[in-house]
Each structure stands twice: as C-alpha cells, then as structure tokens.
Amino acid sequence: MDGALLVTAADLVTQRLTGPALLPVGVLTGVAGGVYLAWPLRGERRGARL
C-alpha cells in the first residue's frame, strides 16, 4: 500500500512540476529513493568520526 501511495504522489508531483512536458515517474521516485538511502549513510558516517 505504501508503494502505491508513493508512486501516485510522485505521479501527481511530476504532472504539476512539468506541466505539458512529460517526465517519467521513475525519475522522481529514483531521486526520492536516493535521498532516502543517502540520509542514513550520512548519519553513519558522522557517528564514525566521533
């Protein structure tokens, strides 16, 4: 259910941001997934410095 909600939200956002131009939903979900993955990795790296 969460995945369907994420893809639907990404589709709505891409439609609103790009207007008449077409942007694949995978681009936005990929960016969101990359940020979601990078965030915990960044926290682990900070913890290792202490």
mmCIF file of C-alpha atoms in Angstrom:
data_model
loop_
_atom_site.group_PDB
_atom_site.id
_atom_site.type_symbol
_atom_site.label_atom_id
_atom_site.label_comp_id
_atom_site.label_asym_id
_atom_site.label_seq_id
_atom_site.Cartn_x
_atom_site.Cartn_y
_atom_site.Cartn_z
ATOM 1 C CA MET A 1 0.000 0.000 0.000
ATOM 2 C CA ASP A 2 2.845 2.412 0.772
ATOM 3 C CA GLY A 3 4.440 1.805 -2.609
ATOM 4 C CA ALA A 4 1.221 2.573 -4.457
ATOM 5 C CA LEU A 5 0.820 5.762 -2.459
ATOM 6 C CA LEU A 6 4.409 6.799 -3.209
ATOM 7 C CA VAL A 7 4.033 6.228 -6.945
ATOM 8 C CA THR A 8 0.693 8.034 -7.047
ATOM 9 C CA ALA A 9 2.131 11.010 -5.167
ATOM 10 C CA ALA A 10 5.184 11.057 -7.439
ATOM 11 C CA ASP A 11 2.929 10.995 -10.489
ATOM 12 C CA LEU A 12 0.912 13.950 -9.217
ATOM 13 C CA VAL A 13 4.048 15.929 -8.365
ATOM 14 C CA THR A 14 5.635 15.326 -11.772
ATOM 15 C CA GLN A 15 2.424 16.384 -13.517
ATOM 16 C CA ARG A 16 2.304 19.612 -11.514
ATOM 17 C CA LEU A 17 6.010 20.442 -11.860
ATOM 18 C CA THR A 18 6.469 19.775 -15.546
ATOM 19 C CA GLY A 19 3.147 20.997 -16.934
ATOM 20 C CA PRO A 20 2.672 19.838 -20.526
ATOM 21 C CA ALA A 21 6.122 18.204 -20.729
ATOM 22 C CA LEU A 22 6.302 14.534 -19.806
ATOM 23 C CA LEU A 23 8.641 13.356 -17.078
ATOM 24 C CA PRO A 24 8.745 9.676 -16.184
ATOM 25 C CA VAL A 25 7.572 8.935 -12.644
ATOM 26 C CA GLY A 26 10.669 6.782 -12.174
ATOM 27 C CA VAL A 27 12.855 9.879 -12.261
ATOM 28 C CA LEU A 28 11.163 11.395 -9.230
ATOM 29 C CA THR A 29 10.910 8.108 -7.340
ATOM 30 C CA GLY A 30 14.592 7.472 -8.078
ATOM 31 C CA VAL A 31 15.579 10.854 -6.680
ATOM 32 C CA ALA A 32 13.416 10.341 -3.609
ATOM 33 C CA GLY A 33 14.841 6.843 -3.113
ATOM 34 C CA GLY A 34 18.389 8.116 -3.480
ATOM 35 C CA VAL A 35 17.844 10.751 -0.827
ATOM 36 C CA TYR A 36 16.159 8.189 1.422
ATOM 37 C CA LEU A 37 19.163 5.875 1.039
ATOM 38 C CA ALA A 38 21.806 8.578 1.426
ATOM 39 C CA TRP A 39 20.314 10.026 4.618
ATOM 40 C CA PRO A 40 21.102 7.023 6.907
ATOM 41 C CA LEU A 41 24.506 6.570 5.284
ATOM 42 C CA ARG A 42 25.344 10.169 6.073
ATOM 43 C CA GLY A 43 24.362 9.615 9.714
ATOM 44 C CA GLU A 44 26.538 6.511 9.972
ATOM 45 C CA ARG A 45 29.486 8.409 8.597
ATOM 46 C CA ARG A 46 29.058 11.153 11.200
ATOM 47 C CA GLY A 47 28.909 8.590 14.005
ATOM 48 C CA ALA A 48 32.167 7.010 12.854
ATOM 49 C CA ARG A 49 34.034 10.323 13.221
ATOM 50 C CA LEU A 50 33.318 10.579 16.926
#
